[in-house]
DNA sequence: AGCCAGGCAGAGA
DNA sequence: TCTCTGCATGGC
């Protein structure tokens, strides 16, 4: 096992890994354990020090800095926010929470599986898929075995009926189709990083079972589009209650507001609203 | 027991 | 363009 440490100015590892943007991290006695780019990783935090362990020496750790969003300056991000007491309170409640930069295929597949599912169920489905079809990854030896998230090529070869054994229900057809598109090269997720937001979003929404919300999750959590603003049931409810009390604006109006109000780091603002409302972190009065 | 979950697509108005 | 409904499964 090899180790490294990162000094961090403002970072909350638990909030970052457990705020609903990623689904595979598990908290065990010695830290948060997961798999990134086919490598087993254990992460822990003590004050301003993040500690990381892998099985084999990766040489450099740029991939992990990238994944964890260590280069994000949260003060600079918050400085772009509108002068808005609701958002300020939500951001304050989420101090140290960062956006992850996840692997695009895993992110896309995960959020296809997320529709009308609770997070515990999403985690169970993804865990089942990984154990069934993912590559075994060298781990610490103790504890359960580690698996990578299965690649699109692998899942493209699994029938819809078999996918349903992982309890994903009607989402199996959508996952199958997305895997086939990515595996064939008809959809190149990496290429989308360089595209305009609207173009990248349209490419994702061309997939069956991928609408605006799931597309924006992939754009925000894996492709670096910080303005993408996924509106799910939680965020929709929060926007309605916090910004439009005693009114009932149509969904279209909520979406327009989300695009206009929050600025170039709207996606981060969205994650603050999601996390703060879901975990009931807002102070009384909001 | 019944409502809801990090939605989406298709149908009908 | 808007609203309604079915979809699979399981938590609370």
CSV table of N, CA and C in Angstrom, one decimal, chain A residues 140-230:
chain,number,residue,atom,x,y,z
A,140,UNK,N,-7.2,-4.1,-0.3
A,140,UNK,CA,-6.4,-4.3,0.8
A,140,UNK,C,-6.3,-5.7,1.3
A,141,UNK,N,-7.2,-6.6,0.8
A,141,UNK,CA,-7.2,-8.0,1.3
A,141,UNK,C,-8.3,-8.2,2.3
A,142,UNK,N,-8.3,-7.4,3.3
A,142,UNK,CA,-9.4,-7.5,4.3
A,142,UNK,C,-10.7,-6.8,3.8
A,143,UNK,N,-11.8,-7.2,4.3
A,143,UNK,CA,-13.0,-6.6,3.9
A,143,UNK,C,-13.5,-7.1,2.5
A,144,UNK,N,-14.6,-6.6,2.0
A,144,UNK,CA,-15.2,-7.2,0.8
A,144,UNK,C,-14.3,-6.8,-0.4
A,145,UNK,N,-14.4,-7.6,-1.5
A,145,UNK,CA,-13.7,-7.4,-2.7
A,145,UNK,C,-14.1,-6.1,-3.3
A,146,UNK,N,-13.2,-5.6,-4.1
A,146,UNK,CA,-13.4,-4.3,-4.8
A,146,UNK,C,-13.6,-4.6,-6.3
A,147,UNK,N,-14.5,-3.9,-6.9
A,147,UNK,CA,-14.8,-4.0,-8.4
A,147,UNK,C,-14.8,-2.6,-9.0
A,148,UNK,N,-14.3,-2.6,-10.2
A,148,UNK,CA,-14.5,-1.3,-11.0
A,148,UNK,C,-15.9,-1.3,-11.5
A,149,UNK,N,-16.4,-0.1,-11.8
A,149,UNK,CA,-17.7,0.0,-12.5
A,149,UNK,C,-17.5,-0.5,-13.9
A,150,UNK,N,-18.4,-1.4,-14.3
A,150,UNK,CA,-18.3,-2.0,-15.6
A,150,UNK,C,-18.3,-1.1,-16.8
A,151,UNK,N,-17.4,-1.3,-17.7
A,151,UNK,CA,-17.3,-0.4,-18.9
A,151,UNK,C,-18.5,-0.5,-19.8
A,152,UNK,N,-18.7,0.4,-20.7
A,152,UNK,CA,-19.8,0.4,-21.6
A,152,UNK,C,-19.7,-0.8,-22.5
A,153,UNK,N,-18.5,-1.2,-22.9
A,153,UNK,CA,-18.4,-2.4,-23.8
A,153,UNK,C,-18.9,-3.6,-23.1
A,154,UNK,N,-18.6,-3.8,-21.9
A,154,UNK,CA,-19.1,-4.9,-21.1
A,154,UNK,C,-20.6,-4.9,-21.0
A,155,UNK,N,-21.2,-3.8,-20.6
A,155,UNK,CA,-22.6,-3.8,-20.4
A,155,UNK,C,-23.4,-3.8,-21.7
A,156,UNK,N,-22.8,-3.4,-22.8
A,156,UNK,CA,-23.4,-3.5,-24.1
A,156,UNK,C,-23.7,-5.0,-24.5
A,157,UNK,N,-22.9,-5.9,-23.9
A,157,UNK,CA,-23.0,-7.3,-24.2
A,157,UNK,C,-24.0,-8.0,-23.2
A,158,UNK,N,-24.6,-7.3,-22.3
A,158,UNK,CA,-25.5,-7.9,-21.4
A,158,UNK,C,-26.9,-7.6,-21.8
A,159,UNK,N,-27.8,-8.6,-21.9
A,159,UNK,CA,-29.1,-8.4,-22.3
A,159,UNK,C,-29.9,-7.6,-21.3
A,160,UNK,N,-31.0,-7.0,-21.9
A,160,UNK,CA,-31.9,-6.2,-21.0
A,160,UNK,C,-32.5,-7.0,-19.9
A,161,UNK,N,-32.8,-8.3,-20.3
A,161,UNK,CA,-33.5,-9.1,-19.2
A,161,UNK,C,-32.5,-9.4,-18.1
A,162,UNK,N,-31.2,-9.6,-18.5
A,162,UNK,CA,-30.2,-9.9,-17.4
A,162,UNK,C,-30.0,-8.7,-16.6
A,163,UNK,N,-29.9,-7.5,-17.2
A,163,UNK,CA,-29.7,-6.3,-16.5
A,163,UNK,C,-30.8,-6.1,-15.4
A,164,UNK,N,-32.0,-6.6,-15.8
A,164,UNK,CA,-33.1,-6.4,-14.8
A,164,UNK,C,-32.9,-7.2,-13.5
A,165,UNK,N,-32.0,-8.2,-13.6
A,165,UNK,CA,-31.7,-9.0,-12.4
A,165,UNK,C,-31.1,-8.1,-11.3
A,166,UNK,N,-30.5,-7.0,-11.7
A,166,UNK,CA,-30.0,-6.0,-10.8
A,166,UNK,C,-31.0,-5.0,-10.3
A,167,UNK,N,-32.3,-5.3,-10.5
A,167,UNK,CA,-33.4,-4.6,-9.9
A,167,UNK,C,-33.5,-3.2,-10.5
A,168,UNK,N,-33.1,-2.9,-11.7
A,168,UNK,CA,-33.2,-1.6,-12.2
A,168,UNK,C,-34.5,-1.4,-13.0
A,169,UNK,N,-35.4,-2.4,-13.1
A,169,UNK,CA,-36.7,-2.2,-13.8
A,169,UNK,C,-36.6,-1.7,-15.2
A,170,UNK,N,-37.5,-0.7,-15.4
A,170,UNK,CA,-37.6,-0.1,-16.8
A,170,UNK,C,-36.4,0.6,-17.2
A,171,UNK,N,-35.5,0.9,-16.3
A,171,UNK,CA,-34.3,1.6,-16.7
A,171,UNK,C,-33.3,0.7,-17.5
A,172,UNK,N,-33.5,-0.6,-17.5
A,172,UNK,CA,-32.6,-1.5,-18.1
A,172,UNK,C,-32.5,-1.2,-19.6
A,173,UNK,N,-33.6,-0.9,-20.3
A,173,UNK,CA,-33.6,-0.6,-21.7
A,173,UNK,C,-32.7,0.6,-22.0
A,174,UNK,N,-32.9,1.6,-21.1
A,174,UNK,CA,-32.1,2.9,-21.3
A,174,UNK,C,-30.6,2.6,-21.1
A,175,UNK,N,-30.3,1.9,-20.0
A,175,UNK,CA,-28.8,1.6,-19.8
A,175,UNK,C,-28.2,0.8,-20.9
A,176,UNK,N,-29.0,-0.2,-21.4
A,176,UNK,CA,-28.5,-1.0,-22.6
A,176,UNK,C,-28.3,-0.1,-23.8
A,177,UNK,N,-29.2,0.8,-24.1
A,177,UNK,CA,-29.0,1.6,-25.2
A,177,UNK,C,-27.8,2.6,-25.1
A,178,UNK,N,-27.7,3.1,-23.9
A,178,UNK,CA,-26.5,4.1,-23.7
A,178,UNK,C,-25.2,3.3,-23.8
A,179,UNK,N,-25.2,2.1,-23.2
A,179,UNK,CA,-23.9,1.3,-23.3
A,179,UNK,C,-23.6,1.0,-24.8
A,180,UNK,N,-24.6,0.7,-25.6
A,180,UNK,CA,-24.4,0.4,-27.0
A,180,UNK,C,-23.9,1.6,-27.7
A,181,UNK,N,-24.5,2.8,-27.5
A,181,UNK,CA,-24.0,4.0,-28.1
A,181,UNK,C,-22.6,4.4,-27.8
A,182,UNK,N,-22.2,4.2,-26.5
A,182,UNK,CA,-20.9,4.6,-26.1
A,182,UNK,C,-19.9,3.5,-26.6
A,183,UNK,N,-20.2,2.3,-26.4
A,183,UNK,CA,-19.3,1.2,-26.8
A,183,UNK,C,-19.0,1.2,-28.3
A,184,UNK,N,-20.0,1.6,-29.1
A,184,UNK,CA,-19.8,1.7,-30.6
A,184,UNK,C,-19.0,2.9,-31.0
A,185,UNK,N,-18.9,3.8,-30.2
A,185,UNK,CA,-18.2,5.1,-30.5
A,185,UNK,C,-19.2,6.1,-31.1
A,186,UNK,N,-20.4,5.8,-31.3
A,186,UNK,CA,-21.4,6.7,-31.9
A,186,UNK,C,-21.5,7.9,-30.9
A,187,UNK,N,-21.4,7.7,-29.6
A,187,UNK,CA,-21.3,8.8,-28.7
A,187,UNK,C,-20.0,8.7,-28.0
A,188,UNK,N,-19.2,9.8,-28.1
A,188,UNK,CA,-17.9,9.9,-27.5
A,188,UNK,C,-18.0,10.9,-26.4
A,189,UNK,N,-18.0,10.4,-25.1
A,189,UNK,CA,-18.3,11.3,-24.0
A,189,UNK,C,-17.1,12.3,-23.8
A,190,UNK,N,-15.9,11.8,-24.0
A,190,UNK,CA,-14.7,12.7,-23.8
A,190,UNK,C,-14.8,13.9,-24.8
A,191,UNK,N,-15.2,13.7,-26.0
A,191,UNK,CA,-15.3,14.8,-27.0
A,191,UNK,C,-16.2,15.9,-26.5
A,192,UNK,N,-17.2,15.5,-25.7
A,192,UNK,CA,-18.2,16.5,-25.3
A,192,UNK,C,-17.6,17.6,-24.3
A,193,UNK,N,-16.4,17.2,-23.7
A,193,UNK,CA,-15.8,18.2,-22.8
A,193,UNK,C,-15.5,19.5,-23.6
A,194,UNK,N,-15.2,19.4,-24.8
A,194,UNK,CA,-14.8,20.6,-25.6
A,194,UNK,C,-15.9,21.3,-26.3
A,195,UNK,N,-17.1,20.7,-26.1
A,195,UNK,CA,-18.3,21.3,-26.9
A,195,UNK,C,-18.9,22.4,-26.0
A,196,UNK,N,-19.8,23.2,-26.7
A,196,UNK,CA,-20.6,24.2,-26.0
A,196,UNK,C,-21.6,23.4,-25.1
A,197,UNK,N,-22.0,24.1,-24.0
A,197,UNK,CA,-23.0,23.5,-23.1
A,197,UNK,C,-24.2,22.9,-23.8
A,198,UNK,N,-24.8,23.7,-24.6
A,198,UNK,CA,-26.1,23.3,-25.3
A,198,UNK,C,-25.9,22.2,-26.2
A,199,UNK,N,-24.7,22.2,-26.8
A,199,UNK,CA,-24.4,21.1,-27.8
A,199,UNK,C,-24.2,19.8,-27.0
A,200,UNK,N,-23.4,19.8,-26.0
A,200,UNK,CA,-23.1,18.6,-25.2
A,200,UNK,C,-24.4,18.1,-24.5
A,201,UNK,N,-25.2,19.0,-24.1
A,201,UNK,CA,-26.5,18.6,-23.4
A,201,UNK,C,-27.4,17.9,-24.5
A,202,UNK,N,-27.4,18.5,-25.7
A,202,UNK,CA,-28.3,17.9,-26.7
A,202,UNK,C,-27.8,16.5,-27.1
A,203,UNK,N,-26.5,16.3,-27.1
A,203,UNK,CA,-25.9,15.0,-27.4
A,203,UNK,C,-26.3,14.0,-26.4
A,204,UNK,N,-26.3,14.4,-25.1
A,204,UNK,CA,-26.7,13.4,-24.1
A,204,UNK,C,-28.2,13.2,-24.1
A,205,UNK,N,-29.0,14.2,-24.3
A,205,UNK,CA,-30.5,14.1,-24.3
A,205,UNK,C,-31.0,13.3,-25.5
A,206,UNK,N,-30.1,13.1,-26.5
A,206,UNK,CA,-30.5,12.2,-27.6
A,206,UNK,C,-30.6,10.7,-27.2
A,207,UNK,N,-30.0,10.4,-26.1
A,207,UNK,CA,-30.2,9.0,-25.6
A,207,UNK,C,-31.5,8.8,-25.0
A,208,UNK,N,-32.2,7.6,-25.3
A,208,UNK,CA,-33.4,7.4,-24.6
A,208,UNK,C,-33.3,7.2,-23.1
A,209,UNK,N,-34.2,7.8,-22.4
A,209,UNK,CA,-34.1,7.8,-21.0
A,209,UNK,C,-33.3,8.9,-20.3
A,210,UNK,N,-32.7,9.7,-21.2
A,210,UNK,CA,-31.9,10.8,-20.7
A,210,UNK,C,-32.6,12.1,-21.1
A,211,UNK,N,-33.1,12.8,-20.1
A,211,UNK,CA,-33.7,14.1,-20.3
A,211,UNK,C,-32.8,15.2,-19.7
A,212,UNK,N,-33.4,16.3,-19.5
A,212,UNK,CA,-32.6,17.5,-19.1
A,212,UNK,C,-31.9,17.3,-17.8
A,213,UNK,N,-32.6,16.7,-16.8
A,213,UNK,CA,-32.0,16.5,-15.5
A,213,UNK,C,-30.8,15.6,-15.5
A,214,UNK,N,-31.0,14.4,-16.1
A,214,UNK,CA,-29.9,13.4,-16.1
A,214,UNK,C,-28.7,14.0,-16.9
A,215,UNK,N,-29.0,14.6,-18.0
A,215,UNK,CA,-28.0,15.2,-18.8
A,215,UNK,C,-27.2,16.2,-18.0
A,216,UNK,N,-27.8,17.1,-17.3
A,216,UNK,CA,-27.1,18.1,-16.5
A,216,UNK,C,-26.3,17.5,-15.4
A,217,UNK,N,-26.7,16.4,-14.8
A,217,UNK,CA,-25.9,15.7,-13.8
A,217,UNK,C,-24.6,15.3,-14.5
A,218,UNK,N,-24.6,14.7,-15.6
A,218,UNK,CA,-23.4,14.2,-16.3
A,218,UNK,C,-22.5,15.4,-16.7
A,219,UNK,N,-23.2,16.5,-17.2
A,219,UNK,CA,-22.4,17.7,-17.5
A,219,UNK,C,-21.7,18.3,-16.3
A,220,UNK,N,-22.4,18.3,-15.2
A,220,UNK,CA,-21.8,18.9,-14.0
A,220,UNK,C,-20.8,18.0,-13.3
A,221,UNK,N,-21.2,16.8,-13.1
A,221,UNK,CA,-20.4,15.9,-12.2
A,221,UNK,C,-19.3,15.2,-12.9
A,222,UNK,N,-19.2,15.2,-14.2
A,222,UNK,CA,-18.1,14.5,-14.9
A,222,UNK,C,-17.5,15.3,-16.0
A,223,UNK,N,-18.2,16.2,-16.7
A,223,UNK,CA,-17.6,16.9,-17.9
A,223,UNK,C,-17.2,18.3,-17.6
A,224,UNK,N,-17.3,18.8,-16.4
A,224,UNK,CA,-16.8,20.1,-16.1
A,224,UNK,C,-17.6,21.3,-16.5
A,225,UNK,N,-18.9,21.1,-16.8
A,225,UNK,CA,-19.8,22.2,-17.1
A,225,UNK,C,-20.4,22.8,-15.8
A,226,UNK,N,-19.7,23.8,-15.3
A,226,UNK,CA,-20.1,24.2,-13.9
A,226,UNK,C,-21.4,25.0,-13.9
A,227,UNK,N,-21.9,25.4,-15.1
A,227,UNK,CA,-23.2,26.1,-15.1
A,227,UNK,C,-24.4,25.2,-15.2
A,228,UNK,N,-24.1,23.9,-15.5
A,228,UNK,CA,-25.2,23.0,-15.6
A,228,UNK,C,-25.9,22.8,-14.3
A,229,UNK,N,-27.3,22.8,-14.3
A,229,UNK,CA,-28.1,23.0,-13.1
A,229,UNK,C,-29.2,21.9,-13.1
A,230,UNK,N,-28.9,20.7,-12.6
A,230,UNK,CA,-29.9,19.7,-12.6
A,230,UNK,C,-31.0,20.0,-11.6
